[in-house]
Amino acid sequence: MALDKPYTDIPGTTIFDSSQARKGYKLNQFFYSLMKAENRERFLSDERAYLEERNIGEEQIQAVMDRDYNRVISLGGNVYFFGKLFFTDEQSFEVGASSMTGMAPGEYREMMISGGRSVEGNRYTEEQD
Amino acid sequence: MARITAGVATSHVPAIGAAVDLGKTKEDYWAPLFKGYEFSKQWIAKENPDVVILVYNDHATAFDMKVIPTFAVGCGESFGIADEGWGARPVPEVIGHPDLAWHISQSVIQEDFDLTIINEMEVDHGLSVPLTLMFDQPDAWPCRVIPLAVNVVLYPPPSGMRCYRLGQAIRRAVDTFDEDLDVQIWGTGGMSHQLQGPRAGLINKDFDADFLERIVNDPEALAAMPHIEYMRNAGAEGIELVMWHIMRGALNEKVKELHRFYHVPASNTAVGHLVLENTE
Ligand SMILES: [Fe+2]
């Protein structure tokens, strides 16, 4: 019997479950490698070479190089792991998170200061169209 | 005998640690948040606990994808402060309480809670930010700390009820420890927040207010709330709140609420904070 996944209809949200974890294993281990200062340096000096060494698929390599975090998520990336790349890029978690929302960082910050994104209309995908 | 005297709940956002480390606490953005912890700092200075059992989650810092323990207790002598990608926070190392930690693990494993034992690890903002919020910037932390790490990164985390029951088992273990110790238990993480995807930035004040009320006064019913409700209503990362149930399970059924605070935002997150006293 298939696993029950009641969370697939939450809009704009990918739950990091067993299938995502399996798909993203090498990708997330790459992000984790950025915890070491010498790896951050090597990665920044030649991103593609560093990624290719780690046997990550081409789609994932491209998503990382584009800093396309929604794509990274769909390919198995987890935010606590790719957060290490925000820091490598000297970017705050707030700016990193904003990049996935289609909002400019300033606009996102304003939204947070005025109480955050409302849950109304954001609970179920069917509420969205 | 050792006794659990109080519980503390608090969010543990990394930016809060950075605000203290960089001296920004008086800025307009941060001042209201730190004001909410003034009572708690004075209170804990008077309480002066011997040990804090600090329930937190590791954020892909000590644990990568190689090994993912659901519950892990730090039994080591001390725990270093991790470099999470921008250099280690300038805070003191964490001194453990191996005797009590081993006592807890040996007790609760025999009550069917299969804890992982950690002798060596570094701790991240999940553990150090609550210490900073409660103790500010001392040269050394004023008490011993037993880290209790809960997986909330990989779905599924343990259920709220499993966490609550583990808290109850920890309580029984502390009660049977021979040394005369005042022990606090802290539950950290949350409240509503989402860090990922187009829905990032989600905050739900109604959910949080209800959670703050019920964890004080109706904890067992609240612990039965399924994961999906956190993720749908409090943001994908709002699931961190399951850790608060461990804290609450270790306290008496009736507690005295000494302090409650709520503030939005700290970076992407709603900050919630409680100080609960174990009444006789
Ligand atoms: Fe966290």
mmCIF file of C-alpha atoms and ligand atoms in Angstrom:
data_model
loop_
_atom_site.group_PDB
_atom_site.id
_atom_site.type_symbol
_atom_site.label_atom_id
_atom_site.label_comp_id
_atom_site.label_asym_id
_atom_site.label_seq_id
_atom_site.Cartn_x
_atom_site.Cartn_y
_atom_site.Cartn_z
ATOM 1 C CA MET A 1 0.000 0.000 0.000
ATOM 2 C CA ALA A 2 1.228 3.479 -0.764
ATOM 3 C CA LEU A 3 2.167 5.883 2.018
ATOM 4 C CA ASP A 4 -0.482 8.359 3.059
ATOM 5 C CA LYS A 5 0.743 11.838 2.109
ATOM 6 C CA PRO A 6 -1.935 14.279 3.247
ATOM 7 C CA TYR A 7 0.441 17.201 2.688
ATOM 8 C CA THR A 8 0.636 17.183 -1.108
ATOM 9 C CA ASP A 9 -2.185 19.720 -1.454
ATOM 10 C CA ILE A 10 -0.530 22.447 0.647
ATOM 11 C CA PRO A 11 0.160 25.231 -1.845
ATOM 12 C CA GLY A 12 3.724 26.384 -2.478
ATOM 13 C CA THR A 13 5.112 23.769 -0.112
ATOM 14 C CA THR A 14 7.192 20.622 -0.587
ATOM 15 C CA ILE A 15 7.490 18.399 2.452
ATOM 16 C CA PHE A 16 10.936 16.834 2.760
ATOM 17 C CA ASP A 17 9.781 13.248 3.067
ATOM 18 C CA SER A 18 11.380 9.910 2.226
ATOM 19 C CA SER A 19 11.035 10.249 -1.556
ATOM 20 C CA GLN A 20 12.461 13.781 -1.564
ATOM 21 C CA ALA A 21 15.255 12.700 0.764
ATOM 22 C CA ARG A 22 16.222 9.845 -1.494
ATOM 23 C CA LYS A 23 16.132 11.993 -4.645
ATOM 24 C CA GLY A 24 18.168 14.737 -3.002
ATOM 25 C CA TYR A 25 20.744 12.706 -1.108
ATOM 26 C CA LYS A 26 23.889 13.752 -2.978
ATOM 27 C CA LEU A 27 22.563 17.248 -3.539
ATOM 28 C CA ASN A 28 21.976 17.805 0.166
ATOM 29 C CA GLN A 29 25.350 16.299 1.060
ATOM 30 C CA PHE A 30 26.885 18.823 -1.345
ATOM 31 C CA PHE A 31 25.172 21.686 0.531
ATOM 32 C CA TYR A 32 26.341 20.193 3.791
ATOM 33 C CA SER A 33 29.939 20.198 2.537
ATOM 34 C CA LEU A 34 29.719 24.025 2.490
ATOM 35 C CA MET A 35 29.895 24.009 6.297
ATOM 36 C CA LYS A 36 33.693 23.943 5.890
ATOM 37 C CA ALA A 37 35.361 27.223 5.009
ATOM 38 C CA GLU A 38 37.857 25.564 2.611
ATOM 39 C CA ASN A 39 35.005 23.900 0.698
ATOM 40 C CA ARG A 40 33.142 27.202 0.427
ATOM 41 C CA GLU A 41 36.243 28.734 -1.114
ATOM 42 C CA ARG A 42 36.787 25.903 -3.565
ATOM 43 C CA PHE A 43 33.137 25.914 -4.586
ATOM 44 C CA LEU A 44 33.067 29.674 -5.189
ATOM 45 C CA SER A 45 36.248 29.582 -7.264
ATOM 46 C CA ASP A 46 34.821 26.996 -9.713
ATOM 47 C CA GLU A 47 31.228 26.022 -8.991
ATOM 48 C CA ARG A 48 30.793 23.581 -11.849
ATOM 49 C CA ALA A 49 34.004 21.685 -11.184
ATOM 50 C CA TYR A 50 33.157 21.329 -7.508
ATOM 51 C CA LEU A 51 29.632 20.097 -8.250
ATOM 52 C CA GLU A 52 30.770 17.641 -10.930
ATOM 53 C CA GLU A 53 33.250 16.091 -8.505
ATOM 54 C CA ARG A 54 30.345 15.227 -6.255
ATOM 55 C CA ASN A 55 28.454 13.232 -8.858
ATOM 56 C CA ILE A 56 25.343 15.361 -8.849
ATOM 57 C CA GLY A 57 22.969 15.200 -11.824
ATOM 58 C CA GLU A 58 23.144 17.933 -14.486
ATOM 59 C CA GLU A 59 19.679 19.286 -13.661
ATOM 60 C CA GLN A 60 20.663 19.667 -10.031
ATOM 61 C CA ILE A 61 23.972 21.299 -10.978
ATOM 62 C CA GLN A 62 22.135 23.830 -13.121
ATOM 63 C CA ALA A 63 19.574 24.577 -10.408
ATOM 64 C CA VAL A 64 22.367 25.228 -7.893
ATOM 65 C CA MET A 65 24.346 27.432 -10.280
ATOM 66 C CA ASP A 66 21.167 29.398 -11.090
ATOM 67 C CA ARG A 67 20.355 29.687 -7.337
ATOM 68 C CA ASP A 68 16.880 28.568 -8.410
ATOM 69 C CA TYR A 69 15.779 27.297 -5.013
ATOM 70 C CA ASN A 70 12.280 26.252 -6.030
ATOM 71 C CA ARG A 71 13.930 24.018 -8.630
ATOM 72 C CA VAL A 72 16.418 22.814 -6.020
ATOM 73 C CA ILE A 73 13.470 21.827 -3.810
ATOM 74 C CA SER A 74 11.728 19.954 -6.610
ATOM 75 C CA LEU A 75 14.981 18.010 -7.168
ATOM 76 C CA GLY A 76 15.156 16.892 -3.537
ATOM 77 C CA GLY A 77 16.918 19.816 -1.835
ATOM 78 C CA ASN A 78 16.013 20.685 1.741
ATOM 79 C CA VAL A 79 16.008 24.240 3.040
ATOM 80 C CA TYR A 80 18.186 23.531 6.084
ATOM 81 C CA PHE A 81 20.797 22.082 3.748
ATOM 82 C CA PHE A 82 20.624 24.690 0.985
ATOM 83 C CA GLY A 83 20.619 27.358 3.694
ATOM 84 C CA LYS A 84 24.381 26.678 3.785
ATOM 85 C CA LEU A 85 24.531 28.107 0.260
ATOM 86 C CA PHE A 86 22.676 31.263 1.380
ATOM 87 C CA PHE A 87 25.456 31.748 3.917
ATOM 88 C CA THR A 88 28.169 30.901 1.381
ATOM 89 C CA ASP A 89 26.663 33.663 -0.763
ATOM 90 C CA GLU A 90 26.642 35.923 2.331
ATOM 91 C CA GLN A 91 22.896 36.193 2.097
ATOM 92 C CA SER A 92 20.511 36.214 5.077
ATOM 93 C CA PHE A 93 17.891 33.511 5.508
ATOM 94 C CA GLU A 94 15.277 36.195 4.989
ATOM 95 C CA VAL A 95 16.667 37.171 1.581
ATOM 96 C CA GLY A 96 17.161 33.502 0.652
ATOM 97 C CA ALA A 97 13.575 32.666 1.574
ATOM 98 C CA SER A 98 12.241 35.689 -0.294
ATOM 99 C CA SER A 99 13.898 34.475 -3.505
ATOM 100 C CA MET A 100 11.461 31.539 -3.627
ATOM 101 C CA THR A 101 8.358 33.704 -3.348
ATOM 102 C CA GLY A 102 8.686 35.874 -6.446
ATOM 103 C CA MET A 103 8.888 38.937 -4.189
ATOM 104 C CA ALA A 104 11.743 41.431 -4.011
ATOM 105 C CA PRO A 105 13.690 41.172 -0.724
ATOM 106 C CA GLY A 106 12.444 44.573 0.470
ATOM 107 C CA GLU A 107 8.855 43.706 -0.334
ATOM 108 C CA TYR A 108 9.192 40.383 1.506
ATOM 109 C CA ARG A 109 10.677 42.086 4.561
ATOM 110 C CA GLU A 110 7.783 44.563 4.599
ATOM 111 C CA MET A 111 5.335 41.658 4.459
ATOM 112 C CA MET A 112 7.036 40.037 7.456
ATOM 113 C CA ILE A 113 7.079 43.256 9.464
ATOM 114 C CA SER A 114 3.369 43.682 8.844
ATOM 115 C CA GLY A 115 2.631 40.223 10.228
ATOM 116 C CA GLY A 116 3.744 37.771 7.549
ATOM 117 C CA ARG A 117 1.906 35.953 4.774
ATOM 118 C CA SER A 118 -1.669 35.239 5.751
ATOM 119 C CA VAL A 119 -2.779 31.628 5.982
ATOM 120 C CA GLU A 120 -6.166 32.600 4.528
ATOM 121 C CA GLY A 121 -6.374 31.219 0.991
ATOM 122 C CA ASN A 122 -3.041 29.456 1.524
ATOM 123 C CA ARG A 123 -4.073 26.202 3.153
ATOM 124 C CA TYR A 124 -5.161 24.145 0.121
ATOM 125 C CA THR A 125 -4.035 24.245 -3.492
ATOM 126 C CA GLU A 126 -7.687 24.263 -4.590
ATOM 127 C CA GLU A 127 -8.134 27.657 -2.870
ATOM 128 C CA GLN A 128 -5.489 29.108 -5.137
ATOM 129 C CA ASP A 129 -7.121 29.420 -8.565
ATOM 130 C CA MET B 1 16.887 14.023 44.806
ATOM 131 C CA ALA B 2 16.769 15.910 41.525
ATOM 132 C CA ARG B 3 13.572 17.723 40.597
ATOM 133 C CA ILE B 4 12.152 19.520 37.562
ATOM 134 C CA THR B 5 11.356 23.012 38.781
ATOM 135 C CA ALA B 6 10.231 24.815 35.647
ATOM 136 C CA GLY B 7 9.754 24.725 31.904
ATOM 137 C CA VAL B 8 10.650 27.347 29.329
ATOM 138 C CA ALA B 9 9.456 27.487 25.733
ATOM 139 C CA THR B 10 11.065 29.727 23.153
ATOM 140 C CA SER B 11 11.666 30.042 19.430
ATOM 141 C CA HIS B 12 15.305 29.751 18.331
ATOM 142 C CA VAL B 13 15.725 31.811 15.134
ATOM 143 C CA PRO B 14 19.394 32.196 13.989
ATOM 144 C CA ALA B 15 18.961 35.920 13.268
ATOM 145 C CA ILE B 16 18.207 36.490 16.975
ATOM 146 C CA GLY B 17 21.652 35.122 17.842
ATOM 147 C CA ALA B 18 23.233 37.304 15.163
ATOM 148 C CA ALA B 19 21.399 40.386 16.508
ATOM 149 C CA VAL B 20 22.948 39.825 19.959
ATOM 150 C CA ASP B 21 26.380 38.899 18.628
ATOM 151 C CA LEU B 22 26.482 42.023 16.436
ATOM 152 C CA GLY B 23 25.084 44.361 19.107
ATOM 153 C CA LYS B 24 21.820 45.155 17.298
ATOM 154 C CA THR B 25 19.379 44.452 20.131
ATOM 155 C CA LYS B 26 18.485 48.145 20.613
ATOM 156 C CA GLU B 27 17.546 48.654 16.961
ATOM 157 C CA ASP B 28 13.872 49.315 16.173
ATOM 158 C CA TYR B 29 13.492 45.958 14.455
ATOM 159 C CA TRP B 30 14.831 43.940 17.403
ATOM 160 C CA ALA B 31 14.070 45.945 20.561
ATOM 161 C CA PRO B 32 10.450 44.726 21.014
ATOM 162 C CA LEU B 33 11.604 41.118 20.806
ATOM 163 C CA PHE B 34 14.308 41.406 23.449
ATOM 164 C CA LYS B 35 11.935 43.317 25.726
ATOM 165 C CA GLY B 36 9.816 40.162 25.840
ATOM 166 C CA TYR B 37 12.696 38.275 27.490
ATOM 167 C CA GLU B 38 13.569 40.804 30.204
ATOM 168 C CA PHE B 39 11.288 39.178 32.764
ATOM 169 C CA SER B 40 12.754 35.764 31.962
ATOM 170 C CA LYS B 41 16.367 36.886 32.401
ATOM 171 C CA GLN B 42 15.628 38.279 35.844
ATOM 172 C CA TRP B 43 13.586 35.245 36.780
ATOM 173 C CA ILE B 44 16.261 32.742 35.773
ATOM 174 C CA ALA B 45 19.011 34.687 37.548
ATOM 175 C CA LYS B 46 17.039 34.147 40.761
ATOM 176 C CA GLU B 47 16.116 30.541 39.989
ATOM 177 C CA ASN B 48 19.701 29.658 39.166
ATOM 178 C CA PRO B 49 19.022 26.098 37.925
ATOM 179 C CA ASP B 50 21.787 23.499 38.119
ATOM 180 C CA VAL B 51 20.900 21.826 34.846
ATOM 181 C CA VAL B 52 18.788 22.629 31.786
ATOM 182 C CA ILE B 53 17.547 19.793 29.611
ATOM 183 C CA LEU B 54 17.405 21.672 26.334
ATOM 184 C CA VAL B 55 15.100 20.190 23.705
ATOM 185 C CA TYR B 56 16.031 21.547 20.285
ATOM 186 C CA ASN B 57 16.599 20.433 16.762
ATOM 187 C CA ASP B 58 19.778 20.284 14.792
ATOM 188 C CA HIS B 59 19.489 22.121 11.451
ATOM 189 C CA ALA B 60 21.701 19.919 9.254
ATOM 190 C CA THR B 61 24.682 20.881 11.413
ATOM 191 C CA ALA B 62 25.790 17.918 13.551
ATOM 192 C CA PHE B 63 23.640 15.506 11.565
ATOM 193 C CA ASP B 64 23.801 15.455 7.779
ATOM 194 C CA MET B 65 21.840 12.950 5.662
ATOM 195 C CA LYS B 66 24.120 10.060 6.641
ATOM 196 C CA VAL B 67 22.564 9.406 10.044
ATOM 197 C CA ILE B 68 19.270 10.891 11.230
ATOM 198 C CA PRO B 69 18.292 10.053 14.806
ATOM 199 C CA THR B 70 14.718 10.829 15.816
ATOM 200 C CA PHE B 71 15.697 11.521 19.449
ATOM 201 C CA ALA B 72 19.324 11.969 20.510
ATOM 202 C CA VAL B 73 20.617 12.875 23.951
ATOM 203 C CA GLY B 74 23.988 14.511 24.494
ATOM 204 C CA CYS B 75 25.846 12.497 27.156
ATOM 205 C CA GLY B 76 29.262 14.123 26.596
ATOM 206 C CA GLU B 77 31.251 16.345 28.974
ATOM 207 C CA SER B 78 30.953 19.362 26.694
ATOM 208 C CA PHE B 79 29.657 20.450 23.303
ATOM 209 C CA GLY B 80 31.376 22.926 21.005
ATOM 210 C CA ILE B 81 29.625 25.701 19.113
ATOM 211 C CA ALA B 82 29.229 24.845 15.421
ATOM 212 C CA ASP B 83 30.260 26.916 12.420
ATOM 213 C CA GLU B 84 26.969 26.903 10.504
ATOM 214 C CA GLY B 85 28.445 28.556 7.455
ATOM 215 C CA TRP B 86 29.310 32.039 8.679
ATOM 216 C CA GLY B 87 31.768 31.166 11.469
ATOM 217 C CA ALA B 88 30.909 29.867 14.945
ATOM 218 C CA ARG B 89 28.847 32.175 17.187
ATOM 219 C CA PRO B 90 31.044 33.902 19.791
ATOM 220 C CA VAL B 91 29.384 32.197 22.760
ATOM 221 C CA PRO B 92 30.813 29.912 25.462
ATOM 222 C CA GLU B 93 31.011 26.192 24.915
ATOM 223 C CA VAL B 94 28.226 24.148 26.461
ATOM 224 C CA ILE B 95 29.082 22.058 29.521
ATOM 225 C CA GLY B 96 27.024 18.878 29.785
ATOM 226 C CA HIS B 97 25.901 16.839 32.765
ATOM 227 C CA PRO B 98 26.958 13.336 31.734
ATOM 228 C CA ASP B 99 25.778 11.620 34.935
ATOM 229 C CA LEU B 100 22.227 12.877 34.619
ATOM 230 C CA ALA B 101 22.206 12.465 30.829
ATOM 231 C CA TRP B 102 23.281 8.814 31.073
ATOM 232 C CA HIS B 103 20.788 8.268 33.864
ATOM 233 C CA ILE B 104 17.990 9.669 31.694
ATOM 234 C CA SER B 105 18.974 7.594 28.679
ATOM 235 C CA GLN B 106 19.263 4.362 30.656
ATOM 236 C CA SER B 107 15.881 5.051 32.292
ATOM 237 C CA VAL B 108 13.806 6.068 29.292
ATOM 238 C CA ILE B 109 15.174 3.394 26.948
ATOM 239 C CA GLN B 110 13.792 0.872 29.412
ATOM 240 C CA GLU B 111 10.455 2.641 29.118
ATOM 241 C CA ASP B 112 10.482 2.014 25.331
ATOM 242 C CA PHE B 113 11.917 5.397 24.230
ATOM 243 C CA ASP B 114 14.875 4.387 22.089
ATOM 244 C CA LEU B 115 17.144 7.416 22.409
ATOM 245 C CA THR B 116 20.353 7.697 20.425
ATOM 246 C CA ILE B 117 23.370 8.437 22.629
ATOM 247 C CA ILE B 118 25.671 11.223 21.442
ATOM 248 C CA ASN B 119 29.052 11.603 23.107
ATOM 249 C CA GLU B 120 30.571 14.105 20.710
ATOM 250 C CA MET B 121 28.818 16.753 18.711
ATOM 251 C CA GLU B 122 28.729 20.454 18.075
ATOM 252 C CA VAL B 123 25.538 22.370 18.702
ATOM 253 C CA ASP B 124 23.952 24.966 16.437
ATOM 254 C CA HIS B 125 21.673 28.008 16.858
ATOM 255 C CA GLY B 126 18.782 25.726 17.840
ATOM 256 C CA LEU B 127 20.536 25.254 21.185
ATOM 257 C CA SER B 128 22.656 28.396 21.525
ATOM 258 C CA VAL B 129 19.987 31.006 20.723
ATOM 259 C CA PRO B 130 17.689 29.976 23.614
ATOM 260 C CA LEU B 131 20.706 30.144 25.972
ATOM 261 C CA THR B 132 21.459 33.642 24.694
ATOM 262 C CA LEU B 133 17.837 34.758 25.084
ATOM 263 C CA MET B 134 17.720 33.560 28.691
ATOM 264 C CA PHE B 135 21.278 34.263 29.894
ATOM 265 C CA ASP B 136 22.446 37.078 27.592
ATOM 266 C CA GLN B 137 26.236 37.183 27.061
ATOM 267 C CA PRO B 138 28.071 35.612 30.024
ATOM 268 C CA ASP B 139 31.691 34.410 29.862
ATOM 269 C CA ALA B 140 30.467 30.929 30.737
ATOM 270 C CA TRP B 141 26.904 29.561 30.759
ATOM 271 C CA PRO B 142 25.704 29.597 34.380
ATOM 272 C CA CYS B 143 24.434 26.007 34.356
ATOM 273 C CA ARG B 144 25.015 22.592 32.858
ATOM 274 C CA VAL B 145 23.054 21.758 29.705
ATOM 275 C CA ILE B 146 21.864 18.385 28.427
ATOM 276 C CA PRO B 147 21.107 18.681 24.715
ATOM 277 C CA LEU B 148 18.133 16.645 23.544
ATOM 278 C CA ALA B 149 17.994 16.772 19.761
ATOM 279 C CA VAL B 150 14.770 15.919 17.922
ATOM 280 C CA ASN B 151 14.569 15.300 14.189
ATOM 281 C CA VAL B 152 12.212 17.819 12.600
ATOM 282 C CA VAL B 153 14.146 18.182 9.336
ATOM 283 C CA LEU B 154 13.209 14.917 7.636
ATOM 284 C CA TYR B 155 9.490 14.104 7.580
ATOM 285 C CA PRO B 156 8.080 12.605 9.707
ATOM 286 C CA PRO B 157 9.247 14.002 13.024
ATOM 287 C CA PRO B 158 7.997 12.117 16.078
ATOM 288 C CA SER B 159 4.323 12.749 16.814
ATOM 289 C CA GLY B 160 3.274 15.344 19.350
ATOM 290 C CA MET B 161 1.985 12.602 21.621
ATOM 291 C CA ARG B 162 5.236 10.635 21.387
ATOM 292 C CA CYS B 163 7.061 13.804 22.415
ATOM 293 C CA TYR B 164 4.659 14.426 25.295
ATOM 294 C CA ARG B 165 5.091 10.869 26.566
ATOM 295 C CA LEU B 166 8.882 11.120 26.277
ATOM 296 C CA GLY B 167 8.670 14.255 28.415
ATOM 297 C CA GLN B 168 6.744 12.287 31.037
ATOM 298 C CA ALA B 169 9.393 9.543 30.976
ATOM 299 C CA ILE B 170 12.179 12.131 31.353
ATOM 300 C CA ARG B 171 10.316 13.516 34.360
ATOM 301 C CA ARG B 172 10.256 10.093 36.008
ATOM 302 C CA ALA B 173 13.946 9.640 35.254
ATOM 303 C CA VAL B 174 14.911 13.007 36.781
ATOM 304 C CA ASP B 175 12.802 12.259 39.855
ATOM 305 C CA THR B 176 14.872 9.120 40.524
ATOM 306 C CA PHE B 177 18.295 10.771 40.175
ATOM 307 C CA ASP B 178 20.021 10.808 43.555
ATOM 308 C CA GLU B 179 21.928 14.059 43.383
ATOM 309 C CA ASP B 180 20.187 17.161 44.745
ATOM 310 C CA LEU B 181 19.660 19.196 41.565
ATOM 311 C CA ASP B 182 17.273 21.864 40.308
ATOM 312 C CA VAL B 183 16.538 20.936 36.721
ATOM 313 C CA GLN B 184 14.667 22.944 34.125
ATOM 314 C CA ILE B 185 13.432 21.648 30.800
ATOM 315 C CA TRP B 186 13.216 23.896 27.771
ATOM 316 C CA GLY B 187 11.287 23.267 24.561
ATOM 317 C CA THR B 188 12.462 25.327 21.614
ATOM 318 C CA GLY B 189 11.635 26.040 17.961
ATOM 319 C CA GLY B 190 8.570 27.406 16.171
ATOM 320 C CA MET B 191 6.244 29.131 16.238
ATOM 321 C CA SER B 192 4.479 29.464 12.895
ATOM 322 C CA HIS B 193 6.941 29.872 10.037
ATOM 323 C CA GLN B 194 7.768 28.626 6.586
ATOM 324 C CA LEU B 195 11.220 29.004 5.087
ATOM 325 C CA GLN B 196 10.747 27.286 1.747
ATOM 326 C CA GLY B 197 8.890 27.582 -1.540
ATOM 327 C CA PRO B 198 6.393 30.173 -2.794
ATOM 328 C CA ARG B 199 4.481 30.047 0.533
ATOM 329 C CA ALA B 200 7.575 31.155 2.526
ATOM 330 C CA GLY B 201 6.799 33.848 5.080
ATOM 331 C CA LEU B 202 3.585 32.268 6.293
ATOM 332 C CA ILE B 203 2.596 33.298 9.822
ATOM 333 C CA ASN B 204 -0.569 32.291 11.662
ATOM 334 C CA LYS B 205 -1.171 34.349 14.797
ATOM 335 C CA ASP B 206 -4.454 32.623 15.625
ATOM 336 C CA PHE B 207 -2.836 29.200 15.504
ATOM 337 C CA ASP B 208 0.026 30.401 17.679
ATOM 338 C CA ALA B 209 -2.241 32.060 20.253
ATOM 339 C CA ASP B 210 -4.305 28.896 20.526
ATOM 340 C CA PHE B 211 -1.162 26.765 20.850
ATOM 341 C CA LEU B 212 0.263 29.001 23.605
ATOM 342 C CA GLU B 213 -2.993 28.783 25.525
ATOM 343 C CA ARG B 214 -3.499 25.058 25.183
ATOM 344 C CA ILE B 215 0.058 23.935 25.877
ATOM 345 C CA VAL B 216 -0.325 25.581 29.269
ATOM 346 C CA ASN B 217 -3.854 24.491 30.139
ATOM 347 C CA ASP B 218 -4.813 21.541 27.946
ATOM 348 C CA PRO B 219 -1.493 19.934 26.987
ATOM 349 C CA GLU B 220 -2.463 16.322 26.484
ATOM 350 C CA ALA B 221 -5.270 17.123 24.047
ATOM 351 C CA LEU B 222 -2.986 19.513 22.189
ATOM 352 C CA ALA B 223 -0.294 16.838 21.919
ATOM 353 C CA ALA B 224 -2.749 14.723 19.901
ATOM 354 C CA MET B 225 -2.785 17.252 17.049
ATOM 355 C CA PRO B 226 -1.571 15.509 13.853
ATOM 356 C CA HIS B 227 1.429 16.777 11.872
ATOM 357 C CA ILE B 228 -0.642 17.898 8.922
ATOM 358 C CA GLU B 229 -2.331 20.582 11.007
ATOM 359 C CA TYR B 230 0.986 22.173 11.895
ATOM 360 C CA MET B 231 2.258 22.051 8.336
ATOM 361 C CA ARG B 232 -0.930 23.343 6.738
ATOM 362 C CA ASN B 233 -1.808 26.000 9.317
ATOM 363 C CA ALA B 234 1.504 27.025 10.883
ATOM 364 C CA GLY B 235 3.841 26.662 7.890
ATOM 365 C CA ALA B 236 5.975 23.690 6.885
ATOM 366 C CA GLU B 237 8.622 24.547 9.492
ATOM 367 C CA GLY B 238 5.986 25.218 12.166
ATOM 368 C CA ILE B 239 6.251 21.476 12.789
ATOM 369 C CA GLU B 240 9.182 22.340 15.098
ATOM 370 C CA LEU B 241 6.509 23.013 17.726
ATOM 371 C CA VAL B 242 6.271 19.275 18.456
ATOM 372 C CA MET B 243 9.389 19.774 20.571
ATOM 373 C CA TRP B 244 7.456 21.930 23.035
ATOM 374 C CA HIS B 245 5.418 18.859 24.020
ATOM 375 C CA ILE B 246 8.522 17.174 25.480
ATOM 376 C CA MET B 247 8.998 20.166 27.762
ATOM 377 C CA ARG B 248 5.344 20.197 28.741
ATOM 378 C CA GLY B 249 5.161 16.438 29.318
ATOM 379 C CA ALA B 250 7.971 16.729 31.868
ATOM 380 C CA LEU B 251 5.976 19.231 33.972
ATOM 381 C CA ASN B 252 3.005 18.687 36.255
ATOM 382 C CA GLU B 253 -0.463 18.524 34.776
ATOM 383 C CA LYS B 254 -1.154 21.912 36.378
ATOM 384 C CA VAL B 255 1.519 24.556 36.055
ATOM 385 C CA LYS B 256 1.744 28.200 36.966
ATOM 386 C CA GLU B 257 2.237 30.447 33.962
ATOM 387 C CA LEU B 258 4.724 33.132 34.969
ATOM 388 C CA HIS B 259 5.261 34.751 31.602
ATOM 389 C CA ARG B 260 3.899 34.677 28.054
ATOM 390 C CA PHE B 261 5.259 36.612 25.090
ATOM 391 C CA TYR B 262 4.578 36.639 21.358
ATOM 392 C CA HIS B 263 6.142 38.701 18.607
ATOM 393 C CA VAL B 264 6.208 38.795 14.789
ATOM 394 C CA PRO B 265 8.652 38.767 13.083
ATOM 395 C CA ALA B 266 12.168 37.587 13.716
ATOM 396 C CA SER B 267 13.418 37.139 10.181
ATOM 397 C CA ASN B 268 10.860 34.647 8.734
ATOM 398 C CA THR B 269 9.412 33.495 12.037
ATOM 399 C CA ALA B 270 6.824 34.145 14.741
ATOM 400 C CA VAL B 271 8.483 34.127 18.153
ATOM 401 C CA GLY B 272 6.658 32.587 21.103
ATOM 402 C CA HIS B 273 7.885 32.315 24.666
ATOM 403 C CA LEU B 274 6.538 30.862 27.919
ATOM 404 C CA VAL B 275 7.880 30.473 31.441
ATOM 405 C CA LEU B 276 6.040 27.768 33.384
ATOM 406 C CA GLU B 277 6.594 26.888 37.006
ATOM 407 C CA ASN B 278 6.007 23.405 38.331
ATOM 408 C CA THR B 279 3.620 23.932 41.221
ATOM 409 C CA GLU B 280 3.309 21.331 43.960
HETATM 410 FE FE FE C 1 14.658 25.543 14.093
#
